[in-house]
Amino acid sequence: MRAVTYTTWPACAAAVALALTACSGGGGGSDGGGSGESVLTSSWGDPQNPLEPANTNEVQGGKVLDMIFRGLKRYDPKTGKAENWLARSIETKDARNFTVKLKDGWTFSNGEKVTARSFVDAWNYGASLRNNQKNAYFFGYIDGYDKVHPESGKQTADTLSGLKVVDDHTFTVRLSQKFSGFPDTLGYAAFDPLPRVFFTNHAAWLKKPVGNGPYTIQSYTKGSQMSLRKWKGYPGPDTAENGGVDLKVYTDNNTAYNDLLAGNLDLVDDVPAAQLKNVDKDLDGRYLNTPAGIIQTLAFPFYDKAWNTPGAVKVRTGLSMAINRKQITETIFNKTRTPATDWTSPVLGAAGGYKAGLCGTACDYNPTEAKKLVQEGGGIPGGQLKITYNADTGSHKEWVDAVCNSINNALGDDKACVGNPVGTFADFRNQIGQHKMSGPFRAGWQMDYPLIQDFLQPLYYTNASSNDGQWSDKEFDKLVNEANAETDQAKSVKLFQQAEGVVRDNMAAIPLWYQNGSAGWSSRLSHVALNPFSVPVYNEIKVG
């Protein structure tokens, strides 16, 4: 979702005069615009970009897209399995040519029918270089992508040659190479359908997006609140069990947690690290701590020559070995994180590609070897490691300080590593996007779909959509291409794991820990759950 170096955790700034509703309201029980069902309040953070499906690759925007859109597939909120949703069938005989047939009865909230054209036009828009969509890369396997989104120069085509509308309920997709896992990627938001108003009155759509999911957007004031309401005409089986959700913007999850305790907020989906020891008692058991498809890493700016030398491989590996993951996860995160031993997530399971211990000794805490490798590699570029992170959310300062303390102890230098905070998540992401990082930076990845491919290709493939450090390796790219073309799942997984071995051998990023999803809620709510992406299943929550 959304992929995504992300994780911003919202809250309502008390000093801001809200244009929509006051920051209280957790216990208010407002109705759902006449639906007779109550509205819940939940912590949130402003999206980085407008809510175009192909331009949203961070958690906060992804949460909203998951509420207002439904695609060809949907990932089961309990298992993460990709299930047909708007798709009646997606068939192929060769893992390259696919025929997609749509179910009848689906419409957008403005009454327009969802047709094959709704998907094809949306995908063409998302792929176009002219539209500068962050998730354009996800359309890269479709024939003609090199014409609509060339690596250099202007695009020479407006539409993907691999997409063809057959009739209102059928379209075909031809890929430029075999990709056996393609159908299971289609629950990702970038592949959502779009109504005609998106194209005919784009400015109006951006102000108030129209989708086909169980909620509609009532209003949004940046820095304050987004109000979503149940769409009573929603044709899907997963209708909202509440009248709506008011997503309140917070810049500090401690403030959000305190508002929850005070009765001014119903749901917090990131319990602050400092509160983890008390949360069960504070909330009388209204707390979830469940495994999620999230890994936290330290990424590096390979566009900086100092970090892209043969010796720098030893430095990065040495830094990995200088981090006492076990101590940090136990001391700071109170069992909501697990030391990472590969670059994926345990939620995939062994059959899905997770391989415990793939990182080997490079992820073992070994201060003696760490110091030796850093010295052999020529030392830390610039003489000091500055770990950049966003300071507004997620309790990042605590763990960054702990990581630096561990590195400093291992290297015998109390100034070897320091934290480098950036004020807001949006500023942090903008600096990353502009390639302004001079050292390692926080990189949280929440899976877009439950495939090992999603933990590797978007992050480490040459010029991939979320390859923020611009790492590139021909052997890795080759293995990924072979894995995607393999129709036997077990063989495909083995090839992906070989590619992951290339990431390990180059320490393209330092894996830190796997992250659980956490949530706390008020006594007004029931049926609260987190999906495998750590996002609340909003439509299932009941109020009162």
Coordinates of C-alpha atoms in Angstrom, one line a residue:
M1 CA 0.0 0.0 0.0
R2 CA 0.9 0.6 -0.6
A3 CA 4.2 0.3 -0.4
V4 CA 6.1 2.3 0.9
T5 CA 8.5 3.5 3.2
Y6 CA 6.0 4.6 5.5
T7 CA 4.2 4.7 8.7
T8 CA 2.8 7.9 10.0
W9 CA 0.5 7.8 12.9
P10 CA -2.1 10.5 13.2
A11 CA -3.5 12.7 15.8
C12 CA -5.5 15.9 16.4
A13 CA -3.3 18.9 17.1
A14 CA -5.0 20.7 20.0
A15 CA -3.6 24.1 18.9
V16 CA -5.3 23.9 15.5
A17 CA -8.7 25.4 15.0
L18 CA -10.5 22.7 13.2
A19 CA -12.6 23.6 10.2
L20 CA -14.8 20.5 10.4
T21 CA -15.4 19.1 13.8
A22 CA -13.9 19.6 17.2
C23 CA -11.1 17.2 18.3
S24 CA -13.4 15.7 20.9
G25 CA -16.1 13.3 19.7
G26 CA -14.8 9.9 20.8
G27 CA -17.7 9.6 23.1
G28 CA -20.0 11.8 21.1
G29 CA -21.6 9.1 19.0
S30 CA -22.5 11.3 16.0
D31 CA -24.8 9.6 13.5
G32 CA -23.9 8.5 10.0
G33 CA -25.6 11.3 8.1
G34 CA -29.1 10.0 8.8
S35 CA -28.2 6.3 8.6
G36 CA -29.0 5.8 12.3
E37 CA -25.6 4.2 12.9
S38 CA -23.0 5.9 14.9
V39 CA -19.7 7.3 13.6
L40 CA -16.4 6.4 15.2
T41 CA -13.3 8.6 15.5
S42 CA -9.8 7.2 14.6
S43 CA -6.3 8.6 14.7
W44 CA -4.8 9.4 11.3
G45 CA -2.1 11.4 9.4
D46 CA -2.4 13.6 6.3
P47 CA -1.5 11.7 3.1
Q48 CA 1.6 12.7 1.3
N49 CA -0.2 13.2 -2.0
P50 CA -3.8 13.6 -3.3
L51 CA -5.7 10.3 -3.2
E52 CA -5.2 9.2 -6.7
P53 CA -4.9 5.4 -6.5
A54 CA -1.8 5.2 -8.6
N55 CA -0.2 8.1 -6.8
T56 CA -0.6 6.8 -3.2
N57 CA 2.2 4.6 -1.8
E58 CA 2.1 5.4 1.9
V59 CA 0.0 4.1 4.8
Q60 CA -2.3 7.0 5.6
G61 CA -3.5 7.6 2.1
G62 CA -3.7 3.8 1.6
K63 CA -6.1 3.6 4.6
V64 CA -8.6 5.9 2.9
L65 CA -8.3 4.2 -0.5
D66 CA -9.1 0.9 1.1
M67 CA -12.3 2.5 2.5
I68 CA -13.5 4.2 -0.7
F69 CA -12.4 1.7 -3.4
R70 CA -12.8 -1.9 -4.3
G71 CA -10.7 -3.6 -7.0
L72 CA -10.6 -6.8 -9.0
K73 CA -9.2 -8.6 -6.0
R74 CA -9.5 -8.0 -2.2
Y75 CA -7.1 -9.4 0.4
D76 CA -8.9 -11.3 3.1
P77 CA -8.8 -9.2 6.3
K78 CA -7.9 -12.3 8.3
T79 CA -5.6 -14.3 6.1
G80 CA -4.4 -11.8 3.5
K81 CA -5.3 -14.3 0.7
A82 CA -6.2 -12.6 -2.6
E83 CA -9.8 -13.2 -3.4
N84 CA -11.8 -12.2 -6.5
W85 CA -14.0 -9.2 -5.7
L86 CA -15.1 -7.2 -8.8
A87 CA -13.4 -9.9 -10.9
R88 CA -15.7 -12.8 -11.8
S89 CA -12.6 -14.5 -13.2
I90 CA -9.0 -13.9 -14.2
E91 CA -7.8 -16.6 -16.6
T92 CA -4.5 -17.3 -18.3
K93 CA -3.0 -20.3 -20.2
D94 CA 0.6 -19.0 -20.4
A95 CA 1.1 -16.5 -17.4
R96 CA 1.4 -13.7 -19.9
N97 CA -2.0 -13.2 -21.5
F98 CA -4.9 -12.7 -19.1
T99 CA -8.6 -12.4 -19.6
V100 CA -10.5 -10.5 -16.9
K101 CA -14.3 -10.8 -16.6
L102 CA -16.2 -8.5 -14.2
K103 CA -19.2 -9.2 -12.0
D104 CA -22.5 -7.4 -12.7
G105 CA -24.0 -4.8 -10.4
W106 CA -21.1 -2.8 -9.3
T107 CA -21.3 1.1 -9.5
F108 CA -19.4 4.1 -8.2
S109 CA -21.0 6.1 -5.5
N110 CA -22.2 8.7 -8.1
G111 CA -24.3 6.0 -9.8
E112 CA -21.9 5.3 -12.7
K113 CA -21.5 1.7 -13.6
V114 CA -18.1 0.1 -13.1
T115 CA -17.0 -1.4 -16.5
A116 CA -14.0 -2.8 -18.1
R117 CA -13.2 0.7 -19.3
S118 CA -13.1 2.0 -15.7
F119 CA -10.1 -0.3 -15.1
V120 CA -8.4 0.2 -18.5
D121 CA -8.6 4.0 -18.4
A122 CA -7.4 4.0 -14.8
W123 CA -4.4 1.8 -15.6
N124 CA -3.5 3.9 -18.6
Y125 CA -3.6 7.0 -16.6
G126 CA -1.5 5.5 -13.8
A127 CA 1.1 4.2 -16.3
S128 CA 1.5 7.5 -18.2
L129 CA 4.8 9.4 -17.7
R130 CA 2.8 12.6 -18.3
N131 CA 0.7 12.0 -15.1
N132 CA 3.8 11.4 -12.9
Q133 CA 2.1 8.8 -10.7
K134 CA 4.3 7.3 -7.9
N135 CA 2.9 3.8 -8.6
A136 CA 3.4 3.8 -12.3
Y137 CA 6.0 1.1 -11.9
F138 CA 3.3 -1.4 -11.0
F139 CA 2.0 -1.3 -14.6
G140 CA 5.5 -2.0 -15.9
Y141 CA 4.8 -5.6 -16.9
I142 CA 2.0 -4.6 -19.2
D143 CA 2.9 -4.5 -22.9
G144 CA 3.6 -0.9 -24.1
Y145 CA 4.8 0.5 -20.8
D146 CA 8.1 1.4 -22.4
K147 CA 6.2 3.7 -24.8
V148 CA 3.9 5.4 -22.3
H149 CA 6.6 5.6 -19.6
P150 CA 10.0 5.5 -21.2
E151 CA 13.1 5.7 -19.0
S152 CA 14.2 8.8 -20.8
G153 CA 12.6 11.2 -23.3
K154 CA 8.9 11.9 -23.9
Q155 CA 6.3 9.2 -24.1
T156 CA 5.4 8.1 -27.6
A157 CA 2.0 6.5 -26.8
D158 CA -0.9 7.5 -24.6
T159 CA -2.2 4.0 -23.8
L160 CA -0.8 0.6 -23.0
S161 CA -0.8 -1.7 -26.0
G162 CA -1.3 -4.6 -23.7
L163 CA -4.8 -3.5 -22.5
K164 CA -7.9 -4.1 -24.6
V165 CA -11.5 -3.6 -23.8
V166 CA -13.6 -6.5 -25.2
D167 CA -17.0 -5.4 -23.8
D168 CA -18.4 -3.7 -20.7
H169 CA -17.6 -6.7 -18.5
T170 CA -14.4 -8.1 -20.2
F171 CA -10.9 -6.8 -20.9
T172 CA -7.6 -8.5 -21.7
V173 CA -4.1 -7.9 -20.4
R174 CA -0.9 -8.9 -22.3
L175 CA 2.3 -8.7 -20.3
S176 CA 5.7 -8.1 -21.8
Q177 CA 7.0 -11.2 -20.0
K178 CA 5.6 -14.0 -17.9
F179 CA 4.5 -13.0 -14.4
S180 CA 2.6 -15.9 -12.8
G181 CA 1.8 -13.8 -9.7
F182 CA 0.2 -11.0 -11.6
P183 CA -3.5 -11.8 -10.6
D184 CA -2.6 -11.7 -6.9
T185 CA -1.2 -8.2 -7.2
L186 CA -4.5 -6.8 -8.5
G187 CA -5.9 -6.1 -5.0
Y188 CA -3.4 -3.3 -4.7
A189 CA -4.9 0.2 -4.8
A190 CA -2.9 1.2 -7.9
F191 CA -5.1 -1.1 -9.9
D192 CA -8.4 0.3 -8.6
P193 CA -11.1 1.5 -11.2
L194 CA -11.8 5.2 -11.7
P195 CA -15.1 6.9 -12.7
R196 CA -15.4 9.2 -15.7
V197 CA -15.4 12.4 -13.5
F198 CA -11.8 11.6 -12.6
F199 CA -10.9 12.4 -16.2
T200 CA -13.5 15.0 -17.2
N201 CA -13.3 17.1 -14.0
H202 CA -10.0 16.1 -12.4
A203 CA -9.7 19.1 -10.1
A204 CA -13.2 18.5 -8.6
W205 CA -12.4 14.8 -8.1
L206 CA -9.2 15.6 -6.2
K207 CA -11.2 17.8 -3.8
K208 CA -13.7 15.1 -3.2
P209 CA -12.7 11.7 -4.5
V210 CA -15.5 9.4 -5.8
G211 CA -14.9 5.7 -5.5
N212 CA -16.8 2.4 -5.4
G213 CA -16.1 1.2 -1.8
P214 CA -18.2 1.0 1.3
Y215 CA -17.5 4.6 2.4
T216 CA -17.7 8.0 0.7
I217 CA -15.7 11.1 1.6
Q218 CA -17.9 13.7 3.1
S219 CA -15.2 16.4 3.8
Y220 CA -11.5 16.9 4.3
T221 CA -9.5 19.7 5.9
K222 CA -5.8 19.1 5.7
G223 CA -4.1 19.1 9.1
S224 CA -7.4 18.5 10.8
Q225 CA -9.8 15.7 9.8
M226 CA -11.3 13.6 7.0
S227 CA -14.9 12.6 7.5
L228 CA -16.1 9.4 5.7
R229 CA -19.6 8.2 5.8
K230 CA -21.2 4.8 5.0
W231 CA -22.4 4.5 1.4
K232 CA -25.9 3.1 1.8
G233 CA -26.0 2.1 -1.9
Y234 CA -22.8 0.0 -1.7
P235 CA -23.3 -3.2 -3.8
G236 CA -20.6 -5.3 -2.2
P237 CA -20.9 -7.9 0.6
D238 CA -18.6 -6.1 3.0
T239 CA -20.9 -3.2 3.9
A240 CA -20.0 -0.9 6.7
E241 CA -21.3 -1.9 10.2
N242 CA -21.0 1.7 11.4
G243 CA -22.3 5.1 10.1
G244 CA -18.8 6.3 9.2
V245 CA -15.4 7.2 10.4
D246 CA -13.9 10.6 11.3
L247 CA -10.1 10.3 10.7
K248 CA -8.5 12.9 13.0
V249 CA -5.0 14.2 12.2
Y250 CA -2.4 13.8 14.9
T251 CA 1.3 14.6 14.7
D252 CA 2.1 12.8 17.9
N253 CA 0.7 9.3 18.7
N254 CA 1.2 10.0 22.5
T255 CA -1.4 12.8 22.1
A256 CA -3.7 10.4 20.3
Y257 CA -3.3 7.8 23.0
N258 CA -4.1 10.4 25.7
D259 CA -7.2 11.5 23.8
L260 CA -8.3 7.8 23.7
L261 CA -7.9 7.5 27.5
A262 CA -9.8 10.8 28.0
G263 CA -12.7 9.6 25.9
N264 CA -12.1 12.0 23.1
L265 CA -11.1 9.4 20.5
D266 CA -12.4 5.9 19.7
L267 CA -9.4 4.2 18.0
V268 CA -5.6 4.4 17.9
D269 CA -3.9 2.1 15.5
D270 CA -0.4 2.7 16.8
V271 CA 0.1 2.5 20.5
P272 CA 3.1 4.6 21.6
A273 CA 6.1 2.5 22.7
A274 CA 6.2 4.3 26.1
Q275 CA 2.6 3.0 26.8
L276 CA 3.0 -0.6 25.8
K277 CA 3.7 -1.8 29.4
N278 CA 0.5 -0.1 30.6
V279 CA -1.9 -0.5 27.6
D280 CA -3.8 -3.6 28.7
K281 CA -4.5 -2.1 32.1
D282 CA -5.2 1.4 30.8
L283 CA -7.8 0.0 28.3
D284 CA -9.1 -2.9 30.3
G285 CA -8.1 -5.4 27.6
R286 CA -9.3 -3.4 24.6
Y287 CA -5.9 -3.8 22.9
L288 CA -4.6 -5.8 19.9
N289 CA -1.0 -6.8 19.2
T290 CA -1.0 -9.0 16.0
P291 CA 1.6 -10.0 13.4
A292 CA 1.6 -7.8 10.3
G293 CA 3.4 -7.8 7.0
I294 CA 5.7 -5.0 8.0
I295 CA 9.5 -4.8 8.3
Q296 CA 11.6 -1.9 9.4
T297 CA 15.0 -1.4 7.8
L298 CA 17.7 1.2 7.5
A299 CA 18.1 2.2 3.8
F300 CA 21.1 3.9 2.3
P301 CA 21.6 6.6 -0.4
F302 CA 23.5 4.7 -3.1
Y303 CA 23.3 7.9 -5.2
D304 CA 26.0 9.2 -2.7
K305 CA 29.3 7.8 -4.0
A306 CA 30.6 7.5 -0.5
W307 CA 28.0 4.8 0.2
N308 CA 28.4 3.0 -3.2
T309 CA 32.0 1.8 -3.0
P310 CA 33.3 -1.8 -2.6
G311 CA 34.4 -1.0 0.9
A312 CA 31.0 0.4 1.9
V313 CA 29.6 -3.1 1.7
K314 CA 31.8 -4.1 4.7
V315 CA 30.8 -0.9 6.5
R316 CA 27.1 -1.6 6.0
T317 CA 27.5 -5.2 7.1
G318 CA 29.5 -4.1 10.1
L319 CA 26.8 -1.6 11.1
S320 CA 24.2 -4.3 10.9
M321 CA 26.3 -6.5 13.3
A322 CA 26.7 -3.6 15.6
I323 CA 22.9 -3.4 16.3
N324 CA 21.6 -5.4 19.3
R325 CA 18.2 -6.1 17.9
K326 CA 17.1 -8.4 20.6
Q327 CA 17.8 -5.9 23.4
I328 CA 16.2 -3.0 21.5
T329 CA 13.0 -4.9 20.7
E330 CA 12.6 -6.2 24.2
T331 CA 13.5 -2.9 26.0
I332 CA 11.6 -0.4 23.8
F333 CA 8.9 -2.3 22.0
N334 CA 7.7 -4.7 24.6
K335 CA 7.1 -7.7 22.3
T336 CA 5.5 -5.7 19.5
R337 CA 8.6 -6.2 17.3
T338 CA 10.7 -9.2 16.5
P339 CA 14.4 -9.1 15.4
A340 CA 14.5 -9.5 11.6
T341 CA 16.6 -12.3 10.2
D342 CA 15.6 -11.7 6.5
W343 CA 14.1 -9.0 4.4
T344 CA 10.5 -10.2 4.2
S345 CA 7.9 -11.0 6.9
P346 CA 6.9 -14.1 8.9
V347 CA 3.3 -13.5 7.9
L348 CA 4.2 -14.9 4.4
G349 CA 5.0 -18.3 5.9
A350 CA 7.6 -20.7 4.6
A351 CA 5.6 -21.5 1.5
G352 CA 5.1 -17.8 0.7
G353 CA 8.8 -17.1 0.9
Y354 CA 9.7 -16.2 4.4
K355 CA 13.0 -17.8 5.4
A356 CA 14.1 -17.3 9.0
G357 CA 17.9 -16.8 9.3
L358 CA 18.5 -16.0 5.6
C359 CA 20.5 -12.9 6.7
G360 CA 22.9 -15.2 8.5
T361 CA 25.7 -13.8 10.7
A362 CA 25.2 -10.4 9.2
C363 CA 22.2 -9.9 11.4
D364 CA 23.8 -11.3 14.5
Y365 CA 25.0 -8.9 17.2
N366 CA 28.8 -9.1 17.2
P367 CA 30.4 -5.9 18.3
T368 CA 34.0 -7.2 17.8
E369 CA 33.4 -8.2 14.2
A370 CA 31.3 -5.1 13.6
K371 CA 34.2 -2.8 14.5
K372 CA 36.6 -4.8 12.4
L373 CA 34.4 -4.7 9.3
V374 CA 33.7 -0.9 9.6
Q375 CA 37.5 -0.3 9.9
E376 CA 38.3 -2.6 6.9
G377 CA 35.7 -0.9 4.8
G378 CA 37.3 2.5 5.3
G379 CA 35.2 3.8 8.2
I380 CA 31.9 5.6 8.2
P381 CA 31.6 8.0 5.3
G382 CA 32.0 11.5 6.6
G383 CA 33.2 10.2 10.0
Q384 CA 29.7 10.1 11.5
L385 CA 26.6 8.1 10.9
K386 CA 23.4 10.3 10.8
I387 CA 20.2 8.3 10.8
T388 CA 17.4 10.4 9.4
Y389 CA 13.8 9.8 10.5
N390 CA 10.5 11.7 10.8
A391 CA 10.1 13.0 14.3
D392 CA 6.3 13.6 14.3
T393 CA 5.1 10.0 14.7
G394 CA 5.8 6.4 15.4
S395 CA 8.1 6.8 18.5
H396 CA 11.1 6.7 16.1
K397 CA 13.4 8.8 18.3
E398 CA 13.5 6.1 21.0
W399 CA 14.6 3.3 18.7
V400 CA 17.0 5.5 16.6
D401 CA 18.7 6.6 19.8
A402 CA 18.9 3.0 20.9
V403 CA 20.4 1.9 17.6
C404 CA 22.9 4.7 17.7
N405 CA 23.8 3.8 21.3
S406 CA 24.4 0.2 20.2
I407 CA 26.6 1.2 17.3
N408 CA 28.5 3.7 19.4
N409 CA 29.2 1.0 22.0
A410 CA 30.3 -1.5 19.4
L411 CA 32.6 1.0 17.7
G412 CA 34.0 2.5 20.9
D413 CA 33.0 6.0 19.9
D414 CA 30.1 7.8 21.6
K415 CA 29.8 10.2 18.6
A416 CA 29.9 7.6 15.8
C417 CA 26.2 7.6 15.3
V418 CA 23.5 10.2 16.0
G419 CA 19.8 10.7 15.1
N420 CA 18.9 13.2 12.4
P421 CA 15.2 14.1 12.9
V422 CA 13.0 15.7 10.2
G423 CA 9.9 17.5 11.5
T424 CA 7.1 15.8 9.6
F425 CA 6.5 12.6 7.7
A426 CA 5.6 14.6 4.6
D427 CA 8.9 16.6 4.7
F428 CA 10.8 13.4 5.4
R429 CA 9.3 11.6 2.4
N430 CA 9.8 14.7 0.2
Q431 CA 13.5 14.8 1.1
I432 CA 13.8 11.1 0.3
G433 CA 12.0 11.6 -3.0
Q434 CA 14.4 14.4 -3.9
H435 CA 17.4 12.2 -3.1
K436 CA 18.7 14.5 -0.3
M437 CA 19.7 11.7 2.1
S438 CA 23.4 11.8 3.0
G439 CA 23.4 8.7 5.2
P440 CA 21.0 5.9 6.3
F441 CA 17.3 6.6 6.8
R442 CA 14.3 4.9 8.3
A443 CA 12.5 2.7 5.9
G444 CA 9.3 1.0 7.0
W445 CA 7.7 -1.3 4.4
Q446 CA 4.1 -2.5 4.7
M447 CA 3.3 -5.1 2.1
D448 CA 1.0 -4.2 -0.8
Y449 CA 0.1 -7.8 -1.3
P450 CA 1.2 -11.0 0.4
L451 CA 3.9 -12.1 -2.0
I452 CA 7.7 -12.4 -1.4
Q453 CA 8.0 -10.4 -4.7
D454 CA 6.5 -7.4 -3.0
F455 CA 9.1 -7.3 -0.3
L456 CA 11.9 -7.4 -2.9
Q457 CA 11.1 -6.0 -6.3
P458 CA 9.5 -2.6 -5.4
L459 CA 12.4 -1.9 -3.0
Y460 CA 15.6 -3.2 -4.7
Y461 CA 14.9 -3.7 -8.4
T462 CA 16.7 -1.1 -10.5
N463 CA 14.6 2.1 -10.7
A464 CA 11.7 0.4 -8.9
S465 CA 8.9 2.5 -7.5
S466 CA 10.1 2.4 -3.8
N467 CA 13.8 1.9 -4.4
D468 CA 14.4 5.2 -2.5
G469 CA 18.2 4.6 -2.1
Q470 CA 18.6 3.8 -5.9
W471 CA 20.4 0.5 -5.3
S472 CA 21.0 -1.5 -8.5
D473 CA 22.4 -5.0 -9.1
K474 CA 22.1 -6.9 -12.4
E475 CA 22.2 -10.3 -10.8
F476 CA 19.3 -9.4 -8.5
D477 CA 17.3 -8.0 -11.4
K478 CA 17.9 -11.2 -13.4
L479 CA 16.8 -13.5 -10.6
V480 CA 13.6 -11.4 -10.0
N481 CA 12.7 -11.7 -13.7
E482 CA 13.2 -15.4 -13.6
A483 CA 11.2 -15.8 -10.5
N484 CA 8.3 -13.8 -11.9
A485 CA 8.3 -15.9 -15.1
E486 CA 8.2 -19.2 -13.2
T487 CA 4.7 -20.7 -13.0
D488 CA 5.6 -23.2 -10.3
Q489 CA 5.1 -21.3 -7.0
A490 CA 7.7 -23.3 -5.1
K491 CA 10.4 -22.8 -7.8
S492 CA 9.4 -19.1 -8.0
V493 CA 9.9 -18.7 -4.3
K494 CA 13.3 -20.3 -4.4
L495 CA 14.4 -17.9 -7.1
F496 CA 13.2 -14.9 -5.1
Q497 CA 15.1 -16.2 -2.1
Q498 CA 18.3 -16.4 -4.3
A499 CA 17.6 -12.8 -5.2
E500 CA 17.2 -12.0 -1.5
G501 CA 20.6 -13.5 -1.0
V502 CA 22.1 -10.9 -3.3
V503 CA 20.5 -8.2 -1.1
R504 CA 22.1 -9.8 1.9
D505 CA 25.6 -10.1 0.3
N506 CA 25.5 -6.4 -0.6
M507 CA 23.6 -5.4 2.5
A508 CA 21.4 -3.2 0.3
A509 CA 19.5 -2.3 3.4
I510 CA 19.9 -3.3 7.1
P511 CA 16.9 -5.3 8.3
L512 CA 16.0 -4.3 11.8
W513 CA 12.8 -5.9 13.0
Y514 CA 9.4 -7.3 12.0
Q515 CA 6.6 -5.1 13.2
N516 CA 3.3 -6.2 14.7
G517 CA 0.2 -4.2 14.3
S518 CA -1.2 -2.6 17.5
A519 CA -4.5 -0.9 18.3
G520 CA -6.4 0.3 21.3
W521 CA -10.0 1.4 21.4
S522 CA -12.8 2.9 23.5
S523 CA -15.6 1.0 25.2
R524 CA -17.9 2.3 22.5
L525 CA -16.4 0.0 19.9
S526 CA -16.6 -3.8 19.3
H527 CA -15.5 -6.1 16.6
V528 CA -12.2 -4.3 16.2
A529 CA -9.6 -6.1 14.2
L530 CA -6.4 -5.4 12.2
N531 CA -5.8 -7.0 8.8
P532 CA -2.4 -8.5 7.9
F533 CA -1.3 -5.1 6.7
S534 CA -1.8 -3.7 10.2
V535 CA -4.7 -1.5 9.1
P536 CA -8.0 -1.5 11.1
V537 CA -10.8 -3.3 9.3
Y538 CA -13.0 -0.2 9.6
N539 CA -16.1 -1.6 7.9
E540 CA -16.4 -4.4 10.5
I541 CA -16.3 -2.1 13.6
K542 CA -19.5 -1.6 15.4
V543 CA -20.3 1.4 17.6
G544 CA -22.4 1.4 20.8

